[in-house]
């Protein structure tokens, strides 16, 4: 009886009182800064685009040279993110599961593409893969594969700059995964491959897809690392960000914004889809 | 299938997890590995399963030497303490896993698998949850799914690592009874690890008590409790009252207390006595002079438990003594009362021999034993 009295007292206590302080201040600051550094420039972009009519907008974004650049950018980014999905998973696996000398160093090196100015990466890659470079000379000489100034070069530059996304999203998930699930699989007679395919991969899947998608969206906008190795031949190896840059050099800000808005739209749509998919996928793990 | 462990040893760096030890487990037996944490019981279990490799020694399943066999080829069922269910699979898929990964020529058809999974889930009484995910189950349900999964391929050996360790007391008790029944039905050979003595004594045909990577004693539960072979086993299994004394004039003396010793056992040493192996007396008797003060009376359960501290002598921990409720009412003891006790039975560890000797005393006339 006495406990029910206490409960009804609890019910009467004002509901809006929160235990954790500071919601107003921290949320306000966060929203302010998101507005300043994210939303304001984005709306500037949209407004600049809005100055031109629909017809002109459509004309600018469907220019054949620009459309060719979309295709190159999308296809290259797709290949780059696929490559990163496989190789990044392998790298994360090695870093988490094995102890070997130089592991910490390798772990630190993974972040290098983020830390390195992209132009530096671009020049380095272009030098390495050109016909006179170490890789390029061997690849074109021995195997007849031309890397520099081709779409393949674009893929390599994109993969290089965005691999940390995959490694850094998969790594923590892999670290938290209990070895016991794998052991359980083995005691039930599963081969290593089956354990990987049916037990490990499904648990890693959301993180892997997120990492690959981040890598993909980052590659869509990559400029510095790509332009040096791409060679920038019209209709063949021009990426969309280069098209934006060219319009800017022509002082056609509206056209530049129009093309940029397409890239922005694709990136946002992709992020949204990934988030929706992941929320649905993760629901079963949380038991809802 | 019987299991034979021969001279198995394991070392982790500088830590000797298992001293070379041997153990025979009969076919269809349920054996509990009991010991404190760090005693090597889990390591031994994992070596039997093949999840850990032994440094030396051999493991036999029946006439099959499995020492070099990979865990997946040993065909054991293994149950983990924290269930280790596959989180992304439904309950039914979890149970089906072992059947689905069988080599093609051994694998049942998908209809047969479905049938078998249904039977297994019936057995663990969880068929209504077949399409749930593990995160939607309670701890007890998860462990039953884990058991069904381990038994799906009909292994002849079932190994369990603290199977009920993560569950609350009530669920644990239910699952114990249920597992016991299951074992009666299916007759698999089973080894399980536990640090809970009740669990080991209730479930096992044989209990293996381990400490510091060694086997202290292997025995049936009742024998283990009645005649422990070492101080460790005595301490670890249930409460024990210890009287340490010097031999002098046919008695074991300490301070103002003494206990009469039979001629052939006369030596300094320690007497180990279970709470039920002593009785309360109003006065000192010809057998013992052990003045004690009642510190606490705990009337919970089938008997009344007295906590006693020595008066004029010393023990490392308070003594415990069990009285029937009837007896307790007759004595009407309360906190602070002074009582005397005398032993009826004891194990004597003399300072010169390792194994204990059993001593029993006749019931003295002055002793206040209650007629039933």
XYZ file of C-alpha atoms in Angstrom:
660
model
C 0.000 0.000 0.000
C 2.693 2.451 0.979
C 4.562 1.929 -2.277
C 1.541 2.910 -4.347
C 1.334 6.157 -2.405
C 4.961 6.907 -3.284
C 4.229 6.129 -6.927
C 1.338 8.523 -7.153
C 3.573 11.219 -5.689
C 6.074 10.523 -8.418
C 3.372 10.949 -11.013
C 2.539 14.395 -9.711
C 6.089 15.637 -10.028
C 6.454 18.098 -12.955
C 7.433 16.157 -16.061
C 9.555 18.726 -17.863
C 12.308 18.584 -15.237
C 15.264 16.781 -16.828
C 18.047 15.113 -14.901
C 20.806 15.905 -17.397
C 21.463 19.670 -17.483
C 22.473 21.875 -20.387
C 20.161 20.736 -23.181
C 19.174 24.272 -24.200
C 22.727 25.616 -24.281
C 24.394 22.703 -26.089
C 21.625 22.158 -28.595
C 21.427 25.886 -29.314
C 25.165 26.127 -29.943
C 25.140 23.045 -32.137
C 22.282 24.321 -34.265
C 23.953 27.717 -34.604
C 27.198 26.240 -35.869
C 25.473 23.767 -38.156
C 23.624 26.737 -39.649
C 26.775 28.818 -40.041
C 29.124 26.284 -41.536
C 26.705 23.941 -43.274
C 23.265 25.299 -44.021
C 24.243 28.877 -44.889
C 26.711 27.959 -47.677
C 24.305 25.343 -48.963
C 21.442 27.796 -49.180
C 23.824 30.282 -50.864
C 24.450 27.626 -53.480
C 20.763 27.033 -54.005
C 20.048 30.774 -54.221
C 22.780 31.298 -56.761
C 21.306 28.497 -58.831
C 17.844 29.966 -58.459
C 18.950 33.132 -60.257
C 18.947 31.241 -63.519
C 15.707 29.981 -65.007
C 14.754 26.319 -65.310
C 15.552 26.280 -68.952
C 19.054 27.644 -68.523
C 19.589 25.348 -65.514
C 18.610 22.310 -67.526
C 20.804 23.447 -70.427
C 23.840 23.834 -68.190
C 23.530 20.519 -66.365
C 22.793 18.505 -69.528
C 25.692 19.854 -71.552
C 27.180 16.718 -73.237
C 30.631 17.376 -71.834
C 29.162 17.685 -68.344
C 27.068 14.550 -68.767
C 30.204 12.653 -69.817
C 31.830 13.902 -66.622
C 28.888 12.617 -64.548
C 29.288 9.202 -66.049
C 33.025 9.103 -65.454
C 32.669 10.385 -61.899
C 29.894 7.983 -60.942
C 31.476 4.901 -62.503
C 34.930 5.687 -61.127
C 33.547 6.414 -57.660
C 31.636 3.145 -57.769
C 34.730 1.132 -58.654
C 36.801 3.024 -56.092
C 34.295 2.375 -53.308
C 33.965 -1.299 -54.281
C 37.722 -1.660 -54.187
C 37.818 0.117 -50.843
C 35.031 -2.076 -49.505
C 37.112 -5.190 -50.104
C 40.546 -3.839 -49.343
C 39.390 -1.676 -46.419
C 37.703 -4.689 -44.798
C 40.900 -6.679 -45.198
C 42.966 -3.876 -43.684
C 40.584 -3.445 -40.742
C 40.611 -7.223 -40.194
C 44.402 -7.345 -40.128
C 44.593 -4.378 -37.753
C 42.042 -5.799 -35.293
C 42.659 -9.528 -35.361
C 46.424 -9.949 -35.454
C 49.342 -8.824 -33.338
C 52.418 -8.054 -35.411
C 55.331 -5.636 -35.225
C 54.421 -2.311 -36.812
C 50.695 -2.717 -36.257
C 50.397 0.670 -34.521
C 52.331 2.287 -37.347
C 50.084 0.733 -39.983
C 47.086 1.840 -37.968
C 48.349 5.423 -38.005
C 49.188 5.254 -41.723
C 45.562 4.503 -42.556
C 44.685 8.114 -41.739
C 47.354 9.486 -44.042
C 45.043 10.070 -47.034
C 42.940 12.307 -44.766
C 45.891 14.226 -43.428
C 47.731 14.629 -46.714
C 46.749 17.659 -48.811
C 44.900 16.156 -51.763
C 47.004 18.091 -54.258
C 50.128 16.464 -52.834
C 48.516 13.057 -53.202
C 47.503 13.959 -56.759
C 50.977 15.045 -57.823
C 52.550 11.972 -56.177
C 50.146 9.588 -57.880
C 50.524 11.318 -61.219
C 54.315 11.054 -61.003
C 54.250 7.406 -59.928
C 51.819 6.264 -62.581
C 53.058 8.331 -65.500
C 54.995 6.455 -68.187
C 58.277 7.604 -66.629
C 57.163 6.770 -63.051
C 58.012 3.603 -61.091
C 54.634 1.909 -61.360
C 53.538 3.505 -64.576
C 56.678 2.506 -66.480
C 56.345 -1.107 -65.420
C 52.573 -1.294 -65.894
C 52.556 0.187 -69.394
C 55.833 -1.465 -70.390
C 55.246 -5.005 -69.113
C 51.481 -5.314 -69.012
C 50.389 -2.641 -71.411
C 48.098 -1.037 -68.860
C 47.893 2.708 -69.125
C 46.982 4.280 -65.772
C 47.856 7.952 -65.865
C 45.551 10.199 -67.882
C 42.865 7.483 -68.142
C 39.688 6.712 -66.149
C 41.716 4.013 -64.335
C 43.916 6.758 -62.914
C 40.783 8.512 -61.647
C 39.675 5.337 -59.868
C 43.066 4.926 -58.208
C 43.143 8.534 -56.998
C 39.586 8.248 -55.638
C 40.319 4.972 -53.878
C 43.456 6.405 -52.309
C 41.769 9.440 -50.796
C 38.718 7.660 -49.413
C 39.944 4.336 -48.039
C 40.072 5.554 -44.391
C 36.268 5.849 -44.433
C 35.880 2.095 -44.788
C 38.661 1.110 -42.385
C 37.511 3.499 -39.681
C 33.862 2.479 -39.817
C 34.514 -1.271 -39.895
C 37.309 -1.335 -37.316
C 35.273 -0.531 -34.172
C 32.537 -3.000 -35.122
C 35.102 -5.712 -35.656
C 36.739 -4.897 -32.333
C 33.469 -5.254 -30.457
C 32.471 -8.487 -32.075
C 32.690 -11.438 -29.696
C 35.051 -14.190 -30.801
C 32.587 -16.634 -29.264
C 30.170 -16.352 -32.163
C 32.903 -17.490 -34.522
C 33.877 -20.258 -32.115
C 30.253 -21.338 -31.893
C 30.175 -21.527 -35.675
C 33.278 -23.680 -35.732
C 32.050 -26.090 -33.044
C 28.979 -26.579 -35.235
C 31.249 -27.725 -38.032
C 31.356 -24.639 -40.247
C 34.404 -24.039 -42.443
C 36.380 -20.798 -42.141
C 34.734 -19.461 -45.266
C 31.243 -20.311 -43.998
C 31.996 -18.658 -40.659
C 33.105 -15.538 -42.516
C 30.206 -15.507 -44.939
C 27.379 -16.456 -42.600
C 28.468 -15.108 -39.216
C 31.059 -12.352 -39.607
C 29.932 -10.629 -42.765
C 26.268 -10.183 -41.780
C 27.372 -8.466 -38.565
C 29.849 -6.271 -40.403
C 27.541 -5.546 -43.312
C 25.948 -2.300 -42.054
C 29.307 -0.789 -41.149
C 30.867 -1.954 -44.389
C 28.077 -0.487 -46.534
C 28.173 2.783 -44.604
C 31.935 3.026 -45.030
C 31.739 2.242 -48.733
C 28.927 4.776 -49.204
C 30.916 7.474 -47.429
C 33.876 6.587 -49.603
C 31.621 6.841 -52.651
C 30.199 10.272 -51.799
C 33.633 11.585 -50.957
C 34.915 10.344 -54.314
C 32.107 12.139 -56.152
C 33.526 15.487 -55.103
C 37.244 14.654 -55.163
C 39.198 17.313 -57.014
C 42.783 17.833 -55.921
C 43.926 14.228 -56.031
C 42.147 13.448 -59.272
C 42.916 16.274 -61.685
C 46.676 15.653 -61.886
C 46.437 11.967 -62.728
C 43.255 12.264 -64.827
C 44.788 14.183 -67.693
C 41.451 15.972 -68.103
C 40.670 15.037 -71.672
C 37.182 16.249 -72.595
C 34.585 13.444 -72.720
C 37.165 10.899 -71.513
C 38.802 11.808 -68.227
C 37.142 14.947 -66.935
C 35.448 14.654 -63.526
C 32.457 16.740 -62.484
C 34.363 18.788 -59.929
C 36.699 19.867 -62.735
C 33.688 21.033 -64.735
C 32.641 23.183 -61.793
C 36.146 24.585 -61.570
C 36.177 25.400 -65.277
C 32.874 27.279 -65.063
C 34.292 29.250 -62.133
C 37.343 30.199 -64.153
C 34.989 31.483 -66.808
C 33.338 33.569 -64.048
C 30.071 31.772 -64.751
C 29.175 31.351 -61.087
C 25.583 30.395 -61.796
C 26.580 27.501 -64.053
C 29.158 26.333 -61.520
C 26.501 26.334 -58.808
C 24.083 24.469 -61.055
C 26.511 21.604 -61.623
C 27.481 21.639 -57.952
C 23.827 21.315 -56.998
C 23.605 18.090 -58.976
C 26.571 16.601 -57.100
C 25.095 17.810 -53.829
C 21.721 16.284 -54.658
C 23.204 12.883 -55.452
C 25.325 12.871 -52.303
C 22.432 13.846 -50.039
C 20.100 11.310 -51.607
C 22.655 8.561 -51.160
C 23.306 9.436 -47.513
C 19.580 9.494 -46.842
C 19.045 6.084 -48.443
C 21.939 4.583 -46.502
C 20.565 5.927 -43.244
C 17.089 4.564 -43.885
C 18.445 1.180 -44.907
C 20.725 0.987 -41.911
C 17.978 1.898 -39.453
C 15.853 -0.955 -40.812
C 18.734 -3.380 -40.829
C 19.849 -2.576 -37.292
C 16.372 -2.928 -35.856
C 16.647 -6.691 -35.622
C 19.883 -6.491 -33.631
C 18.201 -4.322 -31.051
C 15.234 -6.603 -30.726
C 12.422 -4.410 -32.023
C 31.132 -41.675 -26.091
C 33.713 -41.870 -23.340
C 36.369 -39.197 -23.039
C 39.933 -39.902 -21.966
C 42.336 -37.135 -21.082
C 45.986 -38.136 -20.843
C 48.679 -35.924 -19.337
C 47.230 -32.745 -20.767
C 49.119 -29.573 -19.841
C 48.750 -25.967 -20.914
C 50.796 -22.864 -20.301
C 49.903 -19.246 -21.155
C 53.249 -17.431 -21.163
C 54.581 -17.773 -17.631
C 51.245 -18.932 -16.228
C 50.772 -22.673 -15.854
C 47.058 -22.950 -16.596
C 47.023 -26.739 -16.424
C 49.577 -28.991 -14.790
C 49.805 -32.331 -16.602
C 46.576 -34.070 -15.653
C 44.606 -37.138 -16.660
C 40.912 -37.849 -16.392
C 38.506 -40.536 -17.566
C 34.895 -39.700 -18.295
C 32.569 -42.642 -18.813
C 30.058 -42.891 -21.620
C 26.778 -41.122 -20.862
C 28.146 -39.517 -17.725
C 27.495 -35.944 -16.720
C 30.661 -34.519 -15.216
C 31.040 -31.146 -13.534
C 34.365 -29.335 -13.471
C 34.214 -27.333 -10.266
C 36.713 -24.818 -9.018
C 37.369 -21.153 -8.264
C 38.200 -18.793 -11.134
C 41.710 -19.354 -12.445
C 41.668 -23.041 -11.537
C 41.965 -24.095 -15.174
C 38.516 -25.646 -15.537
C 37.497 -23.570 -18.564
C 40.878 -24.152 -20.191
C 40.431 -27.904 -19.773
C 36.944 -27.724 -21.297
C 38.187 -25.702 -24.262
C 41.006 -28.174 -24.806
C 38.501 -31.051 -24.849
C 36.459 -29.111 -27.417
C 39.503 -28.258 -29.510
C 39.038 -24.495 -29.121
C 42.409 -24.448 -27.375
C 45.408 -26.603 -28.129
C 47.150 -28.509 -25.341
C 50.933 -28.143 -25.029
C 51.310 -31.822 -24.240
C 49.070 -34.838 -23.798
C 46.345 -36.546 -25.771
C 42.551 -36.507 -25.871
C 40.552 -39.594 -26.816
C 36.859 -39.743 -27.699
C 36.123 -43.451 -27.309
C 38.794 -45.174 -29.380
C 39.339 -42.091 -31.565
C 42.411 -39.942 -30.884
C 41.166 -36.403 -31.453
C 44.250 -34.549 -30.182
C 45.194 -33.247 -33.617
C 41.629 -32.806 -34.834
C 40.267 -29.322 -35.559
C 37.304 -28.241 -33.443
C 34.954 -28.457 -36.417
C 35.850 -32.108 -36.959
C 35.526 -33.179 -33.321
C 31.741 -33.089 -33.464
C 31.079 -31.802 -30.011
C 28.205 -29.634 -28.915
C 29.469 -26.531 -27.124
C 27.406 -24.128 -25.024
C 28.927 -20.783 -24.135
C 28.369 -18.831 -20.944
C 27.072 -15.806 -22.801
C 25.065 -17.916 -25.280
C 26.985 -16.753 -28.387
C 23.838 -16.890 -30.491
C 24.093 -15.508 -34.005
C 22.451 -12.114 -33.535
C 21.407 -11.622 -37.142
C 19.633 -14.971 -37.429
C 16.237 -15.986 -36.123
C 15.958 -18.617 -33.415
C 15.075 -21.232 -36.042
C 18.044 -20.262 -38.243
C 20.361 -20.449 -35.238
C 19.254 -23.991 -34.476
C 19.403 -25.000 -38.142
C 22.947 -23.691 -38.614
C 24.777 -26.861 -37.592
C 22.661 -28.922 -39.992
C 22.974 -26.500 -42.886
C 26.767 -26.463 -42.792
C 27.087 -30.246 -42.937
C 28.904 -31.526 -46.014
C 26.511 -32.013 -48.920
C 26.345 -35.805 -48.755
C 25.466 -35.762 -45.040
C 23.125 -32.801 -45.115
C 19.424 -33.528 -44.647
C 16.978 -32.018 -47.123
C 15.610 -28.604 -46.240
C 12.268 -30.169 -45.318
C 14.047 -32.559 -42.962
C 16.041 -29.695 -41.466
C 12.833 -27.771 -40.886
C 11.261 -30.797 -39.227
C 14.285 -31.369 -37.019
C 14.494 -27.710 -35.983
C 10.813 -27.881 -35.046
C 11.447 -30.974 -32.915
C 14.420 -29.368 -31.192
C 12.488 -26.209 -30.446
C 9.658 -28.330 -29.044
C 12.195 -30.046 -26.844
C 13.382 -26.729 -25.409
C 9.772 -25.480 -25.322
C 10.440 -22.487 -27.547
C 8.609 -23.326 -30.754
C 6.403 -20.254 -30.408
C 9.512 -18.044 -30.605
C 11.049 -19.644 -33.698
C 10.918 -16.482 -35.789
C 12.225 -14.121 -33.116
C 15.738 -12.714 -33.036
C 18.034 -13.419 -30.065
C 17.822 -9.821 -28.822
C 14.113 -10.377 -28.207
C 14.638 -13.309 -25.819
C 15.311 -13.499 -22.078
C 18.557 -14.970 -20.784
C 17.020 -18.334 -19.934
C 15.400 -18.577 -23.367
C 18.666 -17.690 -25.080
C 20.502 -20.425 -23.244
C 17.847 -22.969 -24.208
C 18.213 -21.930 -27.843
C 21.970 -22.341 -27.484
C 21.413 -25.855 -26.120
C 19.059 -26.758 -28.959
C 21.605 -25.439 -31.441
C 24.401 -27.477 -29.860
C 22.280 -30.643 -29.868
C 21.016 -30.216 -33.440
C 23.727 -32.356 -35.010
C 23.258 -35.016 -32.302
C 26.767 -34.787 -30.908
C 27.833 -37.581 -28.605
C 29.692 -35.125 -26.408
C 28.123 -31.968 -24.995
C 30.431 -29.395 -23.423
C 29.111 -26.428 -21.474
C 31.084 -23.470 -20.170
C 29.305 -22.080 -17.102
C 25.996 -22.644 -18.851
C 23.860 -21.006 -16.191
C 26.390 -18.508 -14.871
C 24.744 -15.439 -16.391
C 21.208 -16.290 -15.241
C 19.360 -15.381 -12.069
C 18.872 -17.931 -9.289
C 15.333 -19.013 -10.096
C 15.826 -19.519 -13.833
C 19.067 -21.303 -13.057
C 17.309 -23.819 -10.844
C 14.625 -24.493 -13.456
C 17.167 -24.958 -16.221
C 19.193 -27.339 -14.055
C 16.228 -29.629 -13.534
C 15.339 -29.393 -17.176
C 18.888 -30.222 -18.306
C 18.981 -33.187 -15.949
C 15.807 -34.560 -17.543
C 17.139 -33.947 -21.018
C 20.278 -35.854 -20.158
C 18.232 -38.775 -18.825
C 16.435 -38.882 -22.169
C 19.276 -38.381 -24.633
C 22.183 -39.966 -22.710
C 24.913 -37.828 -24.230
C 28.278 -37.622 -22.487
C 28.484 -34.206 -20.945
C 31.150 -32.068 -19.311
C 30.290 -28.706 -17.826
C 32.220 -26.029 -16.019
C 30.861 -24.278 -12.962
C 32.001 -22.401 -9.910
C 28.676 -23.020 -8.203
C 28.958 -26.027 -5.893
C 25.183 -26.558 -5.713
C 25.069 -26.769 -9.474
C 27.952 -29.249 -9.602
C 26.552 -31.438 -6.838
C 23.013 -31.426 -8.211
C 23.778 -32.094 -11.869
C 26.847 -34.282 -11.925
C 27.379 -38.011 -11.812
C 31.002 -37.230 -11.034
C 32.446 -33.947 -9.819
C 35.995 -32.951 -10.680
C 37.272 -30.390 -8.194
C 40.102 -28.289 -9.581
C 42.449 -25.680 -8.190
C 45.559 -24.053 -9.602
C 45.482 -26.136 -12.766
C 45.350 -29.429 -10.872
C 42.649 -31.967 -10.155
C 42.087 -32.062 -6.401
C 39.540 -34.854 -6.317
C 37.170 -36.771 -8.572
C 34.166 -38.313 -6.857
C 30.436 -38.729 -6.763
C 28.713 -35.687 -5.262
C 27.668 -37.370 -2.010
C 31.102 -38.888 -1.416
C 32.792 -35.633 -2.259
C 30.858 -33.809 0.406
C 31.158 -36.577 2.983
C 34.830 -37.368 2.584
C 36.909 -34.650 0.972
C 40.521 -35.673 0.416
C 42.127 -32.283 0.963
C 41.774 -29.033 2.891
C 40.976 -27.259 -0.371
C 38.021 -29.471 -1.221
C 36.761 -29.148 2.344
C 36.874 -25.364 2.202
C 35.439 -25.138 -1.265
C 32.462 -27.433 -0.744
C 30.095 -26.072 1.849
C 30.905 -24.587 5.214
C 33.447 -26.215 7.466
C 34.412 -25.556 11.079
C 38.140 -25.827 11.687
C 39.790 -26.468 15.029
C 43.539 -26.082 15.062
C 45.418 -27.374 18.115
C 48.494 -28.885 19.730
C 48.396 -32.443 20.950
C 48.928 -32.801 24.686
C 47.804 -35.541 27.039
C 45.523 -37.210 24.545
C 43.808 -34.022 23.587
C 44.030 -31.410 20.882
C 44.416 -28.148 22.806
C 44.082 -24.500 21.970
C 43.647 -21.798 24.618
C 40.868 -22.852 26.928
C 39.412 -25.294 24.417
C 40.220 -28.932 23.774
C 38.920 -31.965 21.928
C 39.623 -35.559 22.949
C 41.486 -37.504 20.256
C 41.585 -41.292 19.833
C 44.966 -42.819 20.676
C 46.036 -43.738 17.124
C 45.480 -40.217 15.764
C 47.275 -38.314 18.449
C 49.215 -35.554 16.720
C 49.063 -31.781 16.359
C 46.958 -30.585 13.449
C 43.558 -29.434 12.304
C 40.128 -30.952 12.736
C 37.612 -30.209 9.946
C 33.965 -30.592 10.928
C 30.794 -29.964 8.898
C 27.992 -27.942 10.547
C 25.847 -31.083 10.806
C 28.653 -33.091 12.382
C 28.439 -31.195 15.688
C 25.822 -30.873 18.375
C 25.018 -28.316 21.008
C 25.445 -29.287 24.687
C 24.590 -27.393 27.820
C 27.908 -28.187 29.497
C 31.386 -29.355 28.486
C 31.439 -33.095 27.857
C 34.081 -35.777 28.161
C 34.747 -35.428 24.428
C 35.226 -31.707 24.075
C 35.434 -28.422 25.879
C 34.495 -25.810 23.291
C 32.913 -22.672 24.786
C 31.266 -20.486 22.128
C 29.024 -17.471 21.988
C 25.999 -17.238 19.693
C 26.589 -14.324 17.285
C 23.647 -14.789 14.966
C 20.612 -17.026 14.575
C 19.371 -17.530 11.046
C 16.067 -19.452 10.967
C 15.712 -19.630 7.168
C 15.139 -22.902 5.335
C 14.912 -26.447 6.642
C 17.157 -25.768 9.609
C 18.230 -23.000 11.949
C 21.773 -21.873 11.330
C 23.798 -20.665 14.305
C 26.850 -18.497 13.884
C 29.250 -19.062 16.786
C 32.417 -17.303 17.897
C 34.930 -18.909 20.274
C 35.325 -17.777 23.888
C 38.902 -18.005 25.154
C 40.305 -19.591 21.970
C 40.489 -18.712 18.285
C 39.270 -19.658 14.834
C 40.005 -18.027 11.475
C 36.302 -17.660 10.696
C 33.136 -18.054 12.820
C 31.756 -21.551 13.214
C 28.433 -22.542 11.814
C 26.092 -25.113 13.230
C 22.748 -26.360 11.948
C 19.847 -27.229 14.280
C 16.460 -28.578 13.320
C 13.634 -26.158 14.094
C 12.399 -28.604 16.728
C 15.801 -28.742 18.367
C 16.166 -25.012 18.179
C 12.908 -24.480 20.036
C 14.027 -26.846 22.766
C 17.258 -24.955 23.292
C 15.632 -21.547 22.757
C 18.956 -19.946 21.979
C 19.326 -16.293 21.243
C 22.094 -13.892 20.359
C 24.734 -13.566 23.109
C 24.023 -16.936 24.770
C 26.958 -19.114 25.693
C 26.899 -22.726 24.504
C 29.174 -25.726 24.335
C 29.441 -28.027 21.355
C 30.921 -31.427 20.756
C 31.831 -33.120 17.495
C 30.309 -36.402 16.408
C 32.464 -36.808 13.347
C 35.515 -35.041 11.925
C 38.320 -35.254 9.412
C 41.728 -34.853 10.981
C 44.607 -33.344 9.006
C 47.661 -34.005 11.145
C 50.745 -31.944 10.524
C 52.705 -34.988 9.328
C 50.397 -36.566 6.746
C 48.689 -35.108 3.668
C 45.555 -37.259 3.581
C 42.981 -36.782 6.316
C 41.843 -39.516 8.684
C 38.251 -39.868 9.717
C 37.400 -39.735 13.396
C 34.065 -40.304 15.053
C 33.043 -40.026 18.661
C 30.295 -41.885 20.477
C 27.314 -39.915 21.630
C 27.955 -38.890 25.243
C 25.239 -39.213 27.837
C 25.210 -35.528 28.723
C 24.892 -34.466 25.117
C 21.614 -32.823 24.334
C 20.672 -34.806 21.275
C 17.022 -34.550 20.480
C 15.114 -37.773 20.174
C 13.258 -37.894 16.880
